[in-house]
Amino acid sequence: MNLWIPPNNVTEFVLLGLTQNPHLQKILFVVLLLVFLFTVLANLLIVITISLSPTLSTPMYFFLMHLSFIDASFTSVTTPKMVIDLLYQKRTICWDGCLTQLFVGHLLGGSETIVLTVMAYDRYVAICKPLHYTAIMRQGLCQLLVVVTWTGGILHATVQILFTMDLTFCGPNVIDHFMCEFFSLLELSCSDTYRLGIVVAANTGGMCLLIFFMLLISYIVILSSLKSHGSEGRHKAFSTCGAHFTVVVLFFVPCIFTYLRPVATYPVDKLVTVFFAILCPMLNPIIYTVRNTEVKNAMRSLLKRRVT
């Protein structure tokens, strides 16, 4: 079966968008456009800074560079179309566009899940096994973990897309969302989606829940090991781990809420998706740079070099 051939008589979907209020649409257009531009530029600045700064050559910043690239890409999957759609009364997305949005979104979302786990492992080794850190987190392992990150994202997205092979549509094509969202497609489908909904909840929501609890346990272990460190070491560890754990909570809690439930859509889903796909990628560079002196100094040094 060719996935790119529209099932039955549905060739496009109508998106209701964030709001039907014309005045609010204009305000949201300006606000979300500024947020999108800031998110992409801030994350790309981190990518460029880390790749060009010798002082940021440690594994922690290597993984942060990949996280920032994923965030810049992730927000670009849905935000540009959503912003442009705010200027029009009729908003549609074709079947090919819907599948592409689903695949790329889940690829990047799955990859971010894994890279956040890898970053937590890096912090665990750095704090709990500092004498063996350079031996364990060698360059070859870091590159392998990045390959695993993207491979895992591709596999997760492929599974999500293959699920669409079981969907049939009999006419209704209105999605009460600003993007092509999988649960919305399940609700529109005229086939039995009960078992498929359970599989999707396990594949995405269950994975998010399991990894979130694993990360939670790892941070409890890290915090308990900090008792043997000096005050300066504890402060630095709290700073880096606090920033990372904040990002973990901001990413995983909306993911668990969205996918670990029966097939259903709620009005609050739009706000959760805005936070998950737009605001979270914007907050990540702020969280990682505001209290990180090394990144801020590297950015200043890079800007001075470019100016002079």
Short mmCIF file of C-alpha atoms in Angstrom, two decimals:
data_model
loop_
_atom_site.label_atom_id
_atom_site.label_comp_id
_atom_site.label_asym_id
_atom_site.label_seq_id
_atom_site.Cartn_x
_atom_site.Cartn_y
_atom_site.Cartn_z
CA MET A 1 0.00 0.00 0.00
CA ASN A 2 1.30 3.43 -0.93
CA LEU A 3 1.05 5.68 2.14
CA TRP A 4 1.07 8.79 -0.01
CA ILE A 5 -2.16 7.84 -1.80
CA PRO A 6 -5.10 9.48 0.08
CA PRO A 7 -7.33 6.86 1.74
CA ASN A 8 -10.83 6.70 0.23
CA ASN A 9 -12.27 10.11 -0.65
CA VAL A 10 -10.18 12.34 1.65
CA THR A 11 -7.47 14.36 -0.13
CA GLU A 12 -7.08 17.18 2.41
CA PHE A 13 -8.03 18.16 5.95
CA VAL A 14 -9.52 21.44 7.18
CA LEU A 15 -7.73 22.86 10.23
CA LEU A 16 -9.81 25.02 12.57
CA GLY A 17 -6.65 26.61 13.99
CA LEU A 18 -6.00 28.17 17.38
CA THR A 19 -8.99 30.52 17.35
CA GLN A 20 -11.79 31.78 15.12
CA ASN A 21 -11.59 35.33 16.53
CA PRO A 22 -10.18 37.63 13.77
CA HIS A 23 -8.82 40.22 16.23
CA LEU A 24 -7.11 37.56 18.36
CA GLN A 25 -5.70 35.96 15.21
CA LYS A 26 -3.83 39.18 14.35
CA ILE A 27 -2.37 39.42 17.86
CA LEU A 28 -1.33 35.76 17.85
CA PHE A 29 0.24 36.19 14.40
CA VAL A 30 2.63 38.88 15.70
CA VAL A 31 3.36 37.15 19.01
CA LEU A 32 3.95 33.66 17.58
CA LEU A 33 6.01 35.00 14.67
CA LEU A 34 8.34 36.75 17.12
CA VAL A 35 8.50 33.64 19.32
CA PHE A 36 9.32 31.47 16.30
CA LEU A 37 12.08 33.78 15.06
CA PHE A 38 13.61 34.04 18.55
CA THR A 39 13.44 30.24 19.03
CA VAL A 40 15.15 29.41 15.75
CA LEU A 41 17.82 32.12 16.04
CA ALA A 42 18.57 31.38 19.73
CA ASN A 43 18.94 27.65 19.14
CA LEU A 44 21.03 28.14 16.01
CA LEU A 45 23.24 30.58 17.95
CA ILE A 46 23.91 27.84 20.49
CA VAL A 47 24.70 25.36 17.69
CA ILE A 48 27.14 27.78 16.03
CA THR A 49 28.71 28.85 19.34
CA ILE A 50 29.39 25.29 20.49
CA SER A 51 30.66 24.13 17.09
CA LEU A 52 33.12 27.07 16.81
CA SER A 53 34.26 27.36 20.45
CA PRO A 54 37.17 25.16 21.61
CA THR A 55 36.21 25.82 25.26
CA LEU A 56 32.88 24.05 24.70
CA SER A 57 34.29 20.78 23.40
CA THR A 58 33.05 18.59 26.27
CA PRO A 59 30.38 15.89 25.76
CA MET A 60 27.79 17.96 27.67
CA TYR A 61 27.96 20.76 25.11
CA PHE A 62 28.21 18.28 22.22
CA PHE A 63 24.81 16.88 23.23
CA LEU A 64 23.44 20.37 23.94
CA MET A 65 24.35 21.34 20.37
CA HIS A 66 22.27 18.46 19.03
CA LEU A 67 19.39 19.30 21.37
CA SER A 68 19.39 22.89 20.12
CA PHE A 69 19.43 21.72 16.49
CA ILE A 70 16.47 19.43 17.21
CA ASP A 71 14.57 22.25 18.95
CA ALA A 72 15.14 24.66 16.04
CA SER A 73 13.90 21.99 13.64
CA PHE A 74 11.03 20.81 15.86
CA THR A 75 9.42 24.24 16.13
CA SER A 76 9.81 24.67 12.35
CA VAL A 77 7.60 21.65 11.66
CA THR A 78 4.33 23.25 12.78
CA THR A 79 4.87 26.92 13.69
CA PRO A 80 5.40 28.47 10.22
CA LYS A 81 2.18 26.97 8.82
CA MET A 82 0.26 27.82 11.98
CA VAL A 83 1.45 31.45 11.83
CA ILE A 84 0.62 31.78 8.13
CA ASP A 85 -2.80 30.16 8.65
CA LEU A 86 -3.68 32.89 11.16
CA LEU A 87 -3.92 35.26 8.16
CA TYR A 88 -6.55 33.13 6.39
CA GLN A 89 -10.09 32.07 7.23
CA LYS A 90 -9.83 28.71 5.47
CA ARG A 91 -6.91 26.55 6.55
CA THR A 92 -6.23 23.22 4.89
CA ILE A 93 -3.46 20.64 4.77
CA CYS A 94 -3.17 17.99 2.06
CA TRP A 95 -2.77 14.28 2.83
CA ASP A 96 0.93 14.32 1.85
CA GLY A 97 1.51 17.40 4.02
CA CYS A 98 -0.28 15.75 6.93
CA LEU A 99 1.88 12.62 6.73
CA THR A 100 5.05 14.68 6.38
CA GLN A 101 4.15 16.80 9.41
CA LEU A 102 3.41 13.68 11.45
CA PHE A 103 6.61 11.88 10.41
CA VAL A 104 9.03 14.78 10.91
CA GLY A 105 7.34 15.87 14.15
CA HIS A 106 7.57 12.39 15.68
CA LEU A 107 11.10 11.91 14.34
CA LEU A 108 12.30 15.07 16.10
CA GLY A 109 10.18 14.46 19.20
CA GLY A 110 11.49 10.91 19.53
CA SER A 111 15.06 12.09 18.97
CA GLU A 112 14.67 14.79 21.65
CA THR A 113 13.41 12.17 24.10
CA ILE A 114 16.56 10.10 23.56
CA VAL A 115 19.02 13.03 23.56
CA LEU A 116 17.59 14.26 26.90
CA THR A 117 18.18 10.76 28.28
CA VAL A 118 21.74 10.78 26.93
CA MET A 119 22.37 14.18 28.54
CA ALA A 120 21.13 12.85 31.87
CA TYR A 121 23.52 9.88 31.56
CA ASP A 122 26.37 12.30 30.81
CA ARG A 123 25.58 14.27 33.99
CA TYR A 124 25.34 11.04 36.00
CA VAL A 125 28.80 9.92 34.88
CA ALA A 126 30.29 13.40 35.41
CA ILE A 127 28.98 13.70 38.97
CA CYS A 128 28.92 10.12 40.24
CA LYS A 129 32.05 8.83 38.47
CA PRO A 130 34.21 11.92 37.89
CA LEU A 131 37.52 10.03 37.82
CA HIS A 132 36.30 7.77 35.01
CA TYR A 133 34.40 10.47 33.07
CA THR A 134 36.91 11.00 30.26
CA ALA A 135 37.41 7.24 29.86
CA ILE A 136 33.67 6.53 29.68
CA MET A 137 32.44 9.55 27.71
CA ARG A 138 35.03 9.29 24.96
CA GLN A 139 34.41 10.78 21.53
CA GLY A 140 33.50 7.46 19.91
CA LEU A 141 30.77 6.77 22.48
CA CYS A 142 29.35 10.30 22.15
CA GLN A 143 29.11 9.93 18.38
CA LEU A 144 27.50 6.50 18.77
CA LEU A 145 24.91 7.94 21.18
CA VAL A 146 24.03 10.64 18.64
CA VAL A 147 23.56 7.96 15.96
CA VAL A 148 21.31 6.05 18.38
CA THR A 149 19.37 9.27 19.02
CA TRP A 150 18.54 9.85 15.36
CA THR A 151 18.00 6.15 14.61
CA GLY A 152 15.56 5.89 17.51
CA GLY A 153 13.71 8.96 16.28
CA ILE A 154 13.43 7.55 12.76
CA LEU A 155 12.16 4.17 14.02
CA HIS A 156 9.59 5.83 16.29
CA ALA A 157 8.33 8.08 13.47
CA THR A 158 8.18 5.15 11.04
CA VAL A 159 6.00 3.18 13.45
CA GLN A 160 3.65 6.16 13.81
CA ILE A 161 3.34 6.54 10.04
CA LEU A 162 2.77 2.81 9.51
CA PHE A 163 -0.22 3.08 11.84
CA THR A 164 -1.88 5.28 9.24
CA MET A 165 -2.07 2.26 6.91
CA ASP A 166 -4.93 0.96 9.08
CA LEU A 167 -6.93 4.21 8.90
CA THR A 168 -9.84 4.71 6.53
CA PHE A 169 -11.79 7.96 6.11
CA CYS A 170 -15.39 8.15 4.96
CA GLY A 171 -15.94 11.88 4.50
CA PRO A 172 -15.49 14.09 7.60
CA ASN A 173 -12.18 15.94 7.29
CA VAL A 174 -12.35 18.82 9.83
CA ILE A 175 -9.60 18.77 12.47
CA ASP A 176 -10.13 20.99 15.52
CA HIS A 177 -6.43 21.79 15.77
CA PHE A 178 -3.76 23.94 14.13
CA MET A 179 -1.71 20.91 13.00
CA CYS A 180 -2.18 17.39 11.71
CA GLU A 181 -2.33 15.50 15.01
CA PHE A 182 -2.55 11.72 15.22
CA PHE A 183 -5.40 11.47 17.73
CA SER A 184 -7.44 13.89 15.60
CA LEU A 185 -6.96 11.54 12.63
CA LEU A 186 -8.05 8.59 14.76
CA GLU A 187 -11.26 10.42 15.69
CA LEU A 188 -12.01 11.21 12.03
CA SER A 189 -11.37 7.66 10.89
CA CYS A 190 -14.39 5.45 10.28
CA SER A 191 -12.46 2.27 11.09
CA ASP A 192 -12.14 0.72 14.55
CA THR A 193 -9.33 2.64 16.25
CA TYR A 194 -9.60 1.29 19.82
CA ARG A 195 -6.65 -1.11 19.61
CA LEU A 196 -4.67 1.30 17.49
CA GLY A 197 -5.21 4.01 20.11
CA ILE A 198 -3.82 1.70 22.80
CA VAL A 199 -0.75 0.94 20.66
CA VAL A 200 -0.16 4.66 20.02
CA ALA A 201 -0.52 5.41 23.75
CA ALA A 202 2.04 2.69 24.52
CA ASN A 203 4.43 3.69 21.71
CA THR A 204 4.52 7.40 22.56
CA GLY A 205 2.90 8.05 25.94
CA GLY A 206 4.24 4.89 27.57
CA MET A 207 7.74 5.61 26.28
CA CYS A 208 7.60 9.17 27.64
CA LEU A 209 6.35 7.97 31.03
CA LEU A 210 8.96 5.22 31.33
CA ILE A 211 11.87 7.47 30.35
CA PHE A 212 10.61 10.28 32.61
CA PHE A 213 10.62 7.98 35.65
CA MET A 214 14.05 6.64 34.70
CA LEU A 215 15.37 10.21 34.53
CA LEU A 216 13.67 11.05 37.83
CA ILE A 217 15.41 8.10 39.52
CA SER A 218 18.76 9.07 37.96
CA TYR A 219 18.48 12.59 39.40
CA ILE A 220 17.62 11.22 42.83
CA VAL A 221 20.82 9.14 42.62
CA ILE A 222 22.80 12.19 41.48
CA LEU A 223 21.44 14.36 44.30
CA SER A 224 22.24 11.72 46.91
CA SER A 225 25.82 11.46 45.59
CA LEU A 226 26.33 15.24 45.93
CA LYS A 227 26.61 14.91 49.71
CA SER A 228 30.25 13.89 49.32
CA HIS A 229 31.10 16.93 47.14
CA GLY A 230 32.32 20.31 48.33
CA SER A 231 30.07 23.37 48.35
CA GLU A 232 31.46 24.70 45.05
CA GLY A 233 31.07 21.32 43.35
CA ARG A 234 27.51 20.99 44.68
CA HIS A 235 26.59 24.45 43.40
CA LYS A 236 27.90 23.73 39.90
CA ALA A 237 26.22 20.33 39.81
CA PHE A 238 22.90 21.80 41.01
CA SER A 239 23.15 24.48 38.33
CA THR A 240 23.69 22.11 35.40
CA CYS A 241 21.38 19.37 36.66
CA GLY A 242 18.68 21.88 37.65
CA ALA A 243 18.66 23.35 34.16
CA HIS A 244 18.50 19.91 32.54
CA PHE A 245 15.78 18.60 34.86
CA THR A 246 13.68 21.71 34.19
CA VAL A 247 13.89 21.01 30.44
CA VAL A 248 13.02 17.35 31.07
CA VAL A 249 9.87 18.28 33.01
CA LEU A 250 8.80 20.87 30.41
CA PHE A 251 9.18 18.29 27.63
CA PHE A 252 7.91 15.05 29.19
CA VAL A 253 4.87 16.22 31.19
CA PRO A 254 3.00 17.60 28.12
CA CYS A 255 4.05 14.49 26.16
CA ILE A 256 2.60 12.18 28.84
CA PHE A 257 -0.61 14.25 29.06
CA THR A 258 -1.09 14.27 25.27
CA TYR A 259 -0.44 10.62 24.46
CA LEU A 260 -0.94 8.49 27.59
CA ARG A 261 -4.75 8.39 27.43
CA PRO A 262 -7.61 6.88 25.40
CA VAL A 263 -8.29 8.21 21.91
CA ALA A 264 -9.91 11.59 22.52
CA THR A 265 -9.32 15.27 21.85
CA TYR A 266 -9.94 18.11 24.29
CA PRO A 267 -9.96 21.92 23.91
CA VAL A 268 -6.89 22.16 26.15
CA ASP A 269 -4.90 20.04 23.65
CA LYS A 270 -4.19 23.11 21.53
CA LEU A 271 -2.64 24.99 24.46
CA VAL A 272 -0.60 21.94 25.49
CA THR A 273 0.69 21.58 21.91
CA VAL A 274 1.59 25.29 21.77
CA PHE A 275 3.62 24.85 24.94
CA PHE A 276 5.11 21.53 23.80
CA ALA A 277 6.01 22.47 20.21
CA ILE A 278 6.57 26.24 20.41
CA LEU A 279 7.26 27.53 23.92
CA CYS A 280 9.41 24.62 25.14
CA PRO A 281 11.96 24.95 22.28
CA MET A 282 12.05 28.69 23.04
CA LEU A 283 12.68 28.17 26.76
CA ASN A 284 15.45 25.58 26.33
CA PRO A 285 18.17 27.99 25.09
CA ILE A 286 17.19 30.47 27.82
CA ILE A 287 17.39 27.83 30.55
CA TYR A 288 20.74 26.50 29.33
CA THR A 289 22.43 29.87 28.83
CA VAL A 290 21.13 32.28 31.49
CA ARG A 291 23.02 30.57 34.33
CA ASN A 292 25.79 29.02 32.20
CA THR A 293 28.84 31.28 32.33
CA GLU A 294 30.85 29.14 29.89
CA VAL A 295 28.24 29.42 27.12
CA LYS A 296 27.75 33.16 27.68
CA ASN A 297 31.51 33.80 27.60
CA ALA A 298 31.85 31.71 24.44
CA MET A 299 29.05 33.70 22.79
CA ARG A 300 30.71 37.01 23.72
CA SER A 301 34.08 35.77 22.42
CA LEU A 302 32.49 34.60 19.17
CA LEU A 303 30.70 37.92 18.65
CA LYS A 304 33.90 39.87 19.32
CA ARG A 305 35.75 37.76 16.76
CA ARG A 306 33.04 38.37 14.17
CA VAL A 307 32.94 42.14 14.88
CA THR A 308 36.72 42.61 14.75
#
